[in-house]
Amino acid sequence: TQLLEQSPQFLSIQEGENLTVYCNSSSVFSSLQWYRQEPGEGPVLLVTVVTGGEVKKLKRLTFQFGDARKDSSLHITAAQPGDTGLYLCAGETGANNLFFGTGTRLTVIP
Amino acid sequence: GAGVSQSPSNKVTEKGKDVELRCDPISGHTALYWYRQSLGQGLEFLIYFQGNSAPDKSGLPSDRFSAERTGGSVSTLTIQRTQQEDSAVYLCASSASGLGTYEQYFGPGTRLTVT
């Protein structure tokens, strides 16, 4: 069962542009994580958000957890080619495993 | 190395054959997870091991899939009588605890192709 929908599925932008990726669900999560995956590698954790309404910043990346803990967004400012990859959100329901989103494949063109 | 390792990195097999995929987690991590990722898609949870507890097998898609973890460390995922729809990247992850707020460290995956 797919609990987390990400949009857009694909995104191709020019270097220097801003973008937002969305992660939506009808389920409530106790925490939500964002990962980035590059070709031939496993996903790497970027951030974990726990509190509804929480905002975390990681350099040019801003993560927000929805007030109801059902959705999240990732905003990238002034995208760089190094930001290219598959972005995955993952929600934890308290059952000791993560449910991963459908993924957003980002390409930043130099 | 200190990270999660998986072997083989690539496996091509004929339909109907059995395959075994191996995962070496980070030393000391009590939790180990197997996921399946179809081309460019999100991850599908397969199975979860935590310490000496009975594994959570709720994600295994059929009884052709099984996994074991020996000595609380190395894990093997076995797929019997492989089918073409089993073709995917199989990812293993470990974490210091089974609680979701602990980071999962992923291996590079095994790309399985069933011909």
PDB file of C-alpha atoms in Angstrom:
ATOM      1  CA  THR A   1       0.000   0.000   0.000  1.00  0.00           C
ATOM      2  CA  GLN A   2       1.435   3.365  -1.053  1.00  0.00           C
ATOM      3  CA  LEU A   3       0.883   5.885   1.728  1.00  0.00           C
ATOM      4  CA  LEU A   4       2.987   8.805   0.474  1.00  0.00           C
ATOM      5  CA  GLU A   5       2.561  10.625  -2.828  1.00  0.00           C
ATOM      6  CA  GLN A   6       5.281  12.950  -4.055  1.00  0.00           C
ATOM      7  CA  SER A   7       4.935  15.683  -6.639  1.00  0.00           C
ATOM      8  CA  PRO A   8       6.180  16.428  -9.111  1.00  0.00           C
ATOM      9  CA  GLN A   9       7.439  13.032 -10.212  1.00  0.00           C
ATOM     10  CA  PHE A  10      10.024  14.604 -12.522  1.00  0.00           C
ATOM     11  CA  LEU A  11      11.521  18.089 -12.425  1.00  0.00           C
ATOM     12  CA  SER A  12      14.105  19.595 -14.749  1.00  0.00           C
ATOM     13  CA  ILE A  13      15.289  23.132 -14.027  1.00  0.00           C
ATOM     14  CA  GLN A  14      18.119  25.512 -14.816  1.00  0.00           C
ATOM     15  CA  GLU A  15      20.926  26.137 -12.360  1.00  0.00           C
ATOM     16  CA  GLY A  16      20.034  29.002 -10.027  1.00  0.00           C
ATOM     17  CA  GLU A  17      16.274  28.421 -10.044  1.00  0.00           C
ATOM     18  CA  ASN A  18      14.211  27.628  -6.951  1.00  0.00           C
ATOM     19  CA  LEU A  19      11.987  24.568  -6.600  1.00  0.00           C
ATOM     20  CA  THR A  20       9.628  22.871  -4.166  1.00  0.00           C
ATOM     21  CA  VAL A  21       8.901  19.155  -3.838  1.00  0.00           C
ATOM     22  CA  TYR A  22       5.787  17.982  -2.040  1.00  0.00           C
ATOM     23  CA  CYS A  23       5.090  14.850  -0.039  1.00  0.00           C
ATOM     24  CA  ASN A  24       1.442  14.187   0.816  1.00  0.00           C
ATOM     25  CA  SER A  25      -0.481  11.523   2.662  1.00  0.00           C
ATOM     26  CA  SER A  26      -3.806  10.895   4.343  1.00  0.00           C
ATOM     27  CA  SER A  27      -1.950   9.179   7.194  1.00  0.00           C
ATOM     28  CA  VAL A  28      -0.408  10.798  10.256  1.00  0.00           C
ATOM     29  CA  PHE A  29       3.286  10.129  10.819  1.00  0.00           C
ATOM     30  CA  SER A  30       5.258  10.320  14.047  1.00  0.00           C
ATOM     31  CA  SER A  31       8.269  11.485  12.057  1.00  0.00           C
ATOM     32  CA  LEU A  32       9.183  12.108   8.459  1.00  0.00           C
ATOM     33  CA  GLN A  33      12.532  11.826   6.745  1.00  0.00           C
ATOM     34  CA  TRP A  34      13.879  13.120   3.445  1.00  0.00           C
ATOM     35  CA  TYR A  35      16.535  11.201   1.526  1.00  0.00           C
ATOM     36  CA  ARG A  36      18.506  11.867  -1.644  1.00  0.00           C
ATOM     37  CA  GLN A  37      19.604   9.000  -3.859  1.00  0.00           C
ATOM     38  CA  GLU A  38      22.170   9.161  -6.638  1.00  0.00           C
ATOM     39  CA  PRO A  39      22.459   6.552  -9.416  1.00  0.00           C
ATOM     40  CA  GLY A  40      23.988   3.266  -8.276  1.00  0.00           C
ATOM     41  CA  GLU A  41      23.867   4.207  -4.615  1.00  0.00           C
ATOM     42  CA  GLY A  42      21.496   3.808  -1.710  1.00  0.00           C
ATOM     43  CA  PRO A  43      19.493   6.741  -0.334  1.00  0.00           C
ATOM     44  CA  VAL A  44      21.252   9.104   2.069  1.00  0.00           C
ATOM     45  CA  LEU A  45      19.352  10.824   4.860  1.00  0.00           C
ATOM     46  CA  LEU A  46      19.061  14.611   4.579  1.00  0.00           C
ATOM     47  CA  VAL A  47      16.811  15.461   7.523  1.00  0.00           C
ATOM     48  CA  THR A  48      14.283  14.130  10.019  1.00  0.00           C
ATOM     49  CA  VAL A  49      11.318  16.238  11.136  1.00  0.00           C
ATOM     50  CA  VAL A  50       9.281  15.231  14.159  1.00  0.00           C
ATOM     51  CA  THR A  51       7.061  18.090  15.312  1.00  0.00           C
ATOM     52  CA  GLY A  52       4.040  19.357  13.378  1.00  0.00           C
ATOM     53  CA  GLY A  53       4.863  22.717  11.795  1.00  0.00           C
ATOM     54  CA  GLU A  54       8.584  22.154  12.204  1.00  0.00           C
ATOM     55  CA  VAL A  55      10.920  23.868   9.751  1.00  0.00           C
ATOM     56  CA  LYS A  56      14.517  22.767   9.293  1.00  0.00           C
ATOM     57  CA  LYS A  57      17.129  24.379   7.101  1.00  0.00           C
ATOM     58  CA  LEU A  58      20.157  22.642   5.656  1.00  0.00           C
ATOM     59  CA  LYS A  59      22.159  25.225   3.701  1.00  0.00           C
ATOM     60  CA  ARG A  60      20.002  25.913   0.599  1.00  0.00           C
ATOM     61  CA  LEU A  61      17.425  23.259   1.517  1.00  0.00           C
ATOM     62  CA  THR A  62      14.382  24.050   3.664  1.00  0.00           C
ATOM     63  CA  PHE A  63      12.184  21.247   4.983  1.00  0.00           C
ATOM     64  CA  GLN A  64       8.748  21.734   6.501  1.00  0.00           C
ATOM     65  CA  PHE A  65       6.510  19.239   8.293  1.00  0.00           C
ATOM     66  CA  GLY A  66       2.801  19.984   8.056  1.00  0.00           C
ATOM     67  CA  ASP A  67       0.895  21.007  11.170  1.00  0.00           C
ATOM     68  CA  ALA A  68      -1.138  17.802  11.064  1.00  0.00           C
ATOM     69  CA  ARG A  69       1.984  15.680  10.398  1.00  0.00           C
ATOM     70  CA  LYS A  70       0.465  14.319   7.187  1.00  0.00           C
ATOM     71  CA  ASP A  71       2.535  16.205   4.644  1.00  0.00           C
ATOM     72  CA  SER A  72       5.919  17.778   4.072  1.00  0.00           C
ATOM     73  CA  SER A  73       7.746  19.956   1.589  1.00  0.00           C
ATOM     74  CA  LEU A  74      11.324  20.405   0.478  1.00  0.00           C
ATOM     75  CA  HIS A  75      12.328  23.769  -0.961  1.00  0.00           C
ATOM     76  CA  ILE A  76      15.673  24.242  -2.695  1.00  0.00           C
ATOM     77  CA  THR A  77      16.972  27.751  -3.285  1.00  0.00           C
ATOM     78  CA  ALA A  78      19.348  28.501  -6.151  1.00  0.00           C
ATOM     79  CA  ALA A  79      19.613  24.905  -7.306  1.00  0.00           C
ATOM     80  CA  GLN A  80      23.026  23.571  -8.274  1.00  0.00           C
ATOM     81  CA  PRO A  81      23.919  20.651 -10.588  1.00  0.00           C
ATOM     82  CA  GLY A  82      25.077  18.788  -7.481  1.00  0.00           C
ATOM     83  CA  ASP A  83      21.468  18.779  -6.257  1.00  0.00           C
ATOM     84  CA  THR A  84      20.542  16.402  -9.081  1.00  0.00           C
ATOM     85  CA  GLY A  85      19.147  13.110  -7.803  1.00  0.00           C
ATOM     86  CA  LEU A  86      16.088  11.201  -6.644  1.00  0.00           C
ATOM     87  CA  TYR A  87      14.470  12.788  -3.586  1.00  0.00           C
ATOM     88  CA  LEU A  88      12.469  10.466  -1.364  1.00  0.00           C
ATOM     89  CA  CYS A  89      10.304  11.261   1.618  1.00  0.00           C
ATOM     90  CA  ALA A  90       9.654   8.534   4.168  1.00  0.00           C
ATOM     91  CA  GLY A  91       7.159   8.505   7.013  1.00  0.00           C
ATOM     92  CA  GLU A  92       7.337   6.505  10.204  1.00  0.00           C
ATOM     93  CA  THR A  93       4.080   5.369  11.770  1.00  0.00           C
ATOM     94  CA  GLY A  94       5.508   3.916  14.946  1.00  0.00           C
ATOM     95  CA  ALA A  95       5.616   0.380  13.604  1.00  0.00           C
ATOM     96  CA  ASN A  96       9.405   0.443  13.320  1.00  0.00           C
ATOM     97  CA  ASN A  97       9.624   0.770   9.585  1.00  0.00           C
ATOM     98  CA  LEU A  98       9.463   3.565   7.072  1.00  0.00           C
ATOM     99  CA  PHE A  99       6.969   3.994   4.257  1.00  0.00           C
ATOM    100  CA  PHE A 100       8.692   5.623   1.327  1.00  0.00           C
ATOM    101  CA  GLY A 101       7.163   8.059  -1.101  1.00  0.00           C
ATOM    102  CA  THR A 102       7.005   7.649  -4.850  1.00  0.00           C
ATOM    103  CA  GLY A 103      10.082   9.856  -5.360  1.00  0.00           C
ATOM    104  CA  THR A 104      10.889  13.047  -7.257  1.00  0.00           C
ATOM    105  CA  ARG A 105      13.645  12.886  -9.834  1.00  0.00           C
ATOM    106  CA  LEU A 106      15.370  16.278 -10.027  1.00  0.00           C
ATOM    107  CA  THR A 107      17.712  17.317 -12.815  1.00  0.00           C
ATOM    108  CA  VAL A 108      19.539  20.642 -12.541  1.00  0.00           C
ATOM    109  CA  ILE A 109      20.932  21.785 -15.861  1.00  0.00           C
ATOM    110  CA  PRO A 110      24.166  23.816 -15.736  1.00  0.00           C
TER     111      PRO A 110
ATOM    112  CA  GLY B   1      34.722  -0.113   5.227  1.00  0.00           C
ATOM    113  CA  ALA B   2      32.369   1.157   7.862  1.00  0.00           C
ATOM    114  CA  GLY B   3      29.241   1.319   5.740  1.00  0.00           C
ATOM    115  CA  VAL B   4      26.587  -1.202   4.746  1.00  0.00           C
ATOM    116  CA  SER B   5      27.807  -3.551   2.051  1.00  0.00           C
ATOM    117  CA  GLN B   6      25.790  -5.754  -0.283  1.00  0.00           C
ATOM    118  CA  SER B   7      26.729  -8.525  -2.646  1.00  0.00           C
ATOM    119  CA  PRO B   8      26.588  -9.193  -5.462  1.00  0.00           C
ATOM    120  CA  SER B   9      26.237  -5.709  -6.929  1.00  0.00           C
ATOM    121  CA  ASN B  10      24.570  -7.167 -10.020  1.00  0.00           C
ATOM    122  CA  LYS B  11      22.858 -10.498 -10.576  1.00  0.00           C
ATOM    123  CA  VAL B  12      21.376 -11.819 -13.784  1.00  0.00           C
ATOM    124  CA  THR B  13      19.407 -15.034 -13.469  1.00  0.00           C
ATOM    125  CA  GLU B  14      17.034 -17.100 -15.514  1.00  0.00           C
ATOM    126  CA  LYS B  15      13.366 -17.288 -14.678  1.00  0.00           C
ATOM    127  CA  GLY B  16      12.688 -20.121 -12.255  1.00  0.00           C
ATOM    128  CA  LYS B  17      16.116 -20.111 -10.609  1.00  0.00           C
ATOM    129  CA  ASP B  18      16.721 -19.276  -6.949  1.00  0.00           C
ATOM    130  CA  VAL B  19      18.912 -16.335  -5.892  1.00  0.00           C
ATOM    131  CA  GLU B  20      20.523 -15.243  -2.642  1.00  0.00           C
ATOM    132  CA  LEU B  21      21.374 -11.633  -1.873  1.00  0.00           C
ATOM    133  CA  ARG B  22      23.683 -10.745   0.986  1.00  0.00           C
ATOM    134  CA  CYS B  23      23.804  -7.748   3.317  1.00  0.00           C
ATOM    135  CA  ASP B  24      26.547  -6.850   5.795  1.00  0.00           C
ATOM    136  CA  PRO B  25      25.200  -4.132   8.120  1.00  0.00           C
ATOM    137  CA  ILE B  26      27.188  -1.593  10.063  1.00  0.00           C
ATOM    138  CA  SER B  27      28.773  -3.261  13.087  1.00  0.00           C
ATOM    139  CA  GLY B  28      26.693  -2.790  16.209  1.00  0.00           C
ATOM    140  CA  HIS B  29      23.482  -1.829  14.422  1.00  0.00           C
ATOM    141  CA  THR B  30      20.610  -3.845  15.833  1.00  0.00           C
ATOM    142  CA  ALA B  31      18.037  -3.116  13.141  1.00  0.00           C
ATOM    143  CA  LEU B  32      18.243  -4.334   9.549  1.00  0.00           C
ATOM    144  CA  TYR B  33      15.803  -3.683   6.717  1.00  0.00           C
ATOM    145  CA  TRP B  34      15.327  -4.993   3.193  1.00  0.00           C
ATOM    146  CA  TYR B  35      13.627  -2.882   0.523  1.00  0.00           C
ATOM    147  CA  ARG B  36      12.896  -3.326  -3.154  1.00  0.00           C
ATOM    148  CA  GLN B  37      13.131  -0.465  -5.640  1.00  0.00           C
ATOM    149  CA  SER B  38      11.788  -0.740  -9.159  1.00  0.00           C
ATOM    150  CA  LEU B  39      13.338   1.445 -11.856  1.00  0.00           C
ATOM    151  CA  GLY B  40      13.438   5.034 -10.605  1.00  0.00           C
ATOM    152  CA  GLN B  41      10.652   4.441  -8.108  1.00  0.00           C
ATOM    153  CA  GLY B  42      10.302   4.709  -4.364  1.00  0.00           C
ATOM    154  CA  LEU B  43      11.246   1.960  -1.967  1.00  0.00           C
ATOM    155  CA  GLU B  44       8.977  -0.945  -1.108  1.00  0.00           C
ATOM    156  CA  PHE B  45       9.491  -2.350   2.395  1.00  0.00           C
ATOM    157  CA  LEU B  46      10.101  -6.099   2.465  1.00  0.00           C
ATOM    158  CA  ILE B  47      11.261  -7.248   5.906  1.00  0.00           C
ATOM    159  CA  TYR B  48      12.689  -5.870   9.154  1.00  0.00           C
ATOM    160  CA  PHE B  49      14.918  -7.478  11.783  1.00  0.00           C
ATOM    161  CA  GLN B  50      15.425  -5.991  15.251  1.00  0.00           C
ATOM    162  CA  GLY B  51      17.846  -7.692  17.585  1.00  0.00           C
ATOM    163  CA  ASN B  52      16.694 -11.185  18.556  1.00  0.00           C
ATOM    164  CA  SER B  53      13.005 -10.433  18.017  1.00  0.00           C
ATOM    165  CA  ALA B  54      10.919 -12.220  15.426  1.00  0.00           C
ATOM    166  CA  PRO B  55      11.269 -10.387  12.090  1.00  0.00           C
ATOM    167  CA  ASP B  56       8.492  -8.258  10.644  1.00  0.00           C
ATOM    168  CA  LYS B  57       7.766 -10.047   7.362  1.00  0.00           C
ATOM    169  CA  SER B  58       4.681  -8.048   6.496  1.00  0.00           C
ATOM    170  CA  GLY B  59       6.197  -6.580   3.316  1.00  0.00           C
ATOM    171  CA  LEU B  60       7.255  -9.808   1.626  1.00  0.00           C
ATOM    172  CA  PRO B  61       5.266  -9.998  -1.646  1.00  0.00           C
ATOM    173  CA  SER B  62       4.935 -13.790  -1.766  1.00  0.00           C
ATOM    174  CA  ASP B  63       6.090 -16.972  -0.090  1.00  0.00           C
ATOM    175  CA  ARG B  64       8.882 -17.196  -2.676  1.00  0.00           C
ATOM    176  CA  PHE B  65      10.650 -14.500  -0.686  1.00  0.00           C
ATOM    177  CA  SER B  66      12.389 -15.230   2.609  1.00  0.00           C
ATOM    178  CA  ALA B  67      15.178 -13.707   4.667  1.00  0.00           C
ATOM    179  CA  GLU B  68      17.280 -14.612   7.622  1.00  0.00           C
ATOM    180  CA  ARG B  69      19.777 -12.863   9.800  1.00  0.00           C
ATOM    181  CA  THR B  70      22.506 -14.945  11.385  1.00  0.00           C
ATOM    182  CA  GLY B  71      24.108 -13.973  14.672  1.00  0.00           C
ATOM    183  CA  GLY B  72      22.379 -10.612  14.639  1.00  0.00           C
ATOM    184  CA  SER B  73      24.629  -9.430  11.830  1.00  0.00           C
ATOM    185  CA  VAL B  74      24.743 -10.638   8.224  1.00  0.00           C
ATOM    186  CA  SER B  75      21.421 -11.089   6.444  1.00  0.00           C
ATOM    187  CA  THR B  76      20.494 -13.092   3.364  1.00  0.00           C
ATOM    188  CA  LEU B  77      17.422 -12.441   1.218  1.00  0.00           C
ATOM    189  CA  THR B  78      16.399 -15.486  -0.805  1.00  0.00           C
ATOM    190  CA  ILE B  79      14.054 -15.432  -3.771  1.00  0.00           C
ATOM    191  CA  GLN B  80      12.929 -18.847  -4.975  1.00  0.00           C
ATOM    192  CA  ARG B  81      11.686 -19.625  -8.477  1.00  0.00           C
ATOM    193  CA  THR B  82      12.395 -16.098  -9.662  1.00  0.00           C
ATOM    194  CA  GLN B  83       9.943 -14.345 -11.954  1.00  0.00           C
ATOM    195  CA  GLN B  84      10.546 -11.445 -14.345  1.00  0.00           C
ATOM    196  CA  GLU B  85       8.564  -9.111 -12.082  1.00  0.00           C
ATOM    197  CA  ASP B  86      11.182  -9.731  -9.382  1.00  0.00           C
ATOM    198  CA  SER B  87      13.655  -7.658 -11.417  1.00  0.00           C
ATOM    199  CA  ALA B  88      14.540  -4.621  -9.302  1.00  0.00           C
ATOM    200  CA  VAL B  89      17.234  -3.156  -7.084  1.00  0.00           C
ATOM    201  CA  TYR B  90      17.216  -4.736  -3.646  1.00  0.00           C
ATOM    202  CA  LEU B  91      18.440  -2.384  -0.942  1.00  0.00           C
ATOM    203  CA  CYS B  92      19.511  -3.227   2.573  1.00  0.00           C
ATOM    204  CA  ALA B  93      19.695  -0.707   5.408  1.00  0.00           C
ATOM    205  CA  SER B  94      20.734  -0.835   9.035  1.00  0.00           C
ATOM    206  CA  SER B  95      20.178   1.481  11.959  1.00  0.00           C
ATOM    207  CA  ALA B  96      21.255   1.749  15.558  1.00  0.00           C
ATOM    208  CA  SER B  97      17.701   1.086  16.660  1.00  0.00           C
ATOM    209  CA  GLY B  98      14.381   0.146  15.167  1.00  0.00           C
ATOM    210  CA  LEU B  99      12.867   3.475  16.140  1.00  0.00           C
ATOM    211  CA  GLY B 100      12.098   5.558  13.072  1.00  0.00           C
ATOM    212  CA  THR B 101      13.947   8.647  14.231  1.00  0.00           C
ATOM    213  CA  TYR B 102      17.244   6.790  13.998  1.00  0.00           C
ATOM    214  CA  GLU B 103      18.940   7.209  10.639  1.00  0.00           C
ATOM    215  CA  GLN B 104      18.863   4.247   8.293  1.00  0.00           C
ATOM    216  CA  TYR B 105      22.151   3.708   6.489  1.00  0.00           C
ATOM    217  CA  PHE B 106      21.707   2.121   3.089  1.00  0.00           C
ATOM    218  CA  GLY B 107      23.933  -0.140   1.113  1.00  0.00           C
ATOM    219  CA  PRO B 108      24.490   0.388  -2.631  1.00  0.00           C
ATOM    220  CA  GLY B 109      21.967  -2.292  -3.513  1.00  0.00           C
ATOM    221  CA  THR B 110      21.927  -5.430  -5.641  1.00  0.00           C
ATOM    222  CA  ARG B 111      20.482  -5.029  -9.118  1.00  0.00           C
ATOM    223  CA  LEU B 112      18.599  -8.229  -9.968  1.00  0.00           C
ATOM    224  CA  THR B 113      17.621  -8.968 -13.538  1.00  0.00           C
ATOM    225  CA  VAL B 114      15.473 -12.004 -14.272  1.00  0.00           C
ATOM    226  CA  THR B 115      15.533 -13.041 -17.927  1.00  0.00           C
TER     227      THR B 115
END
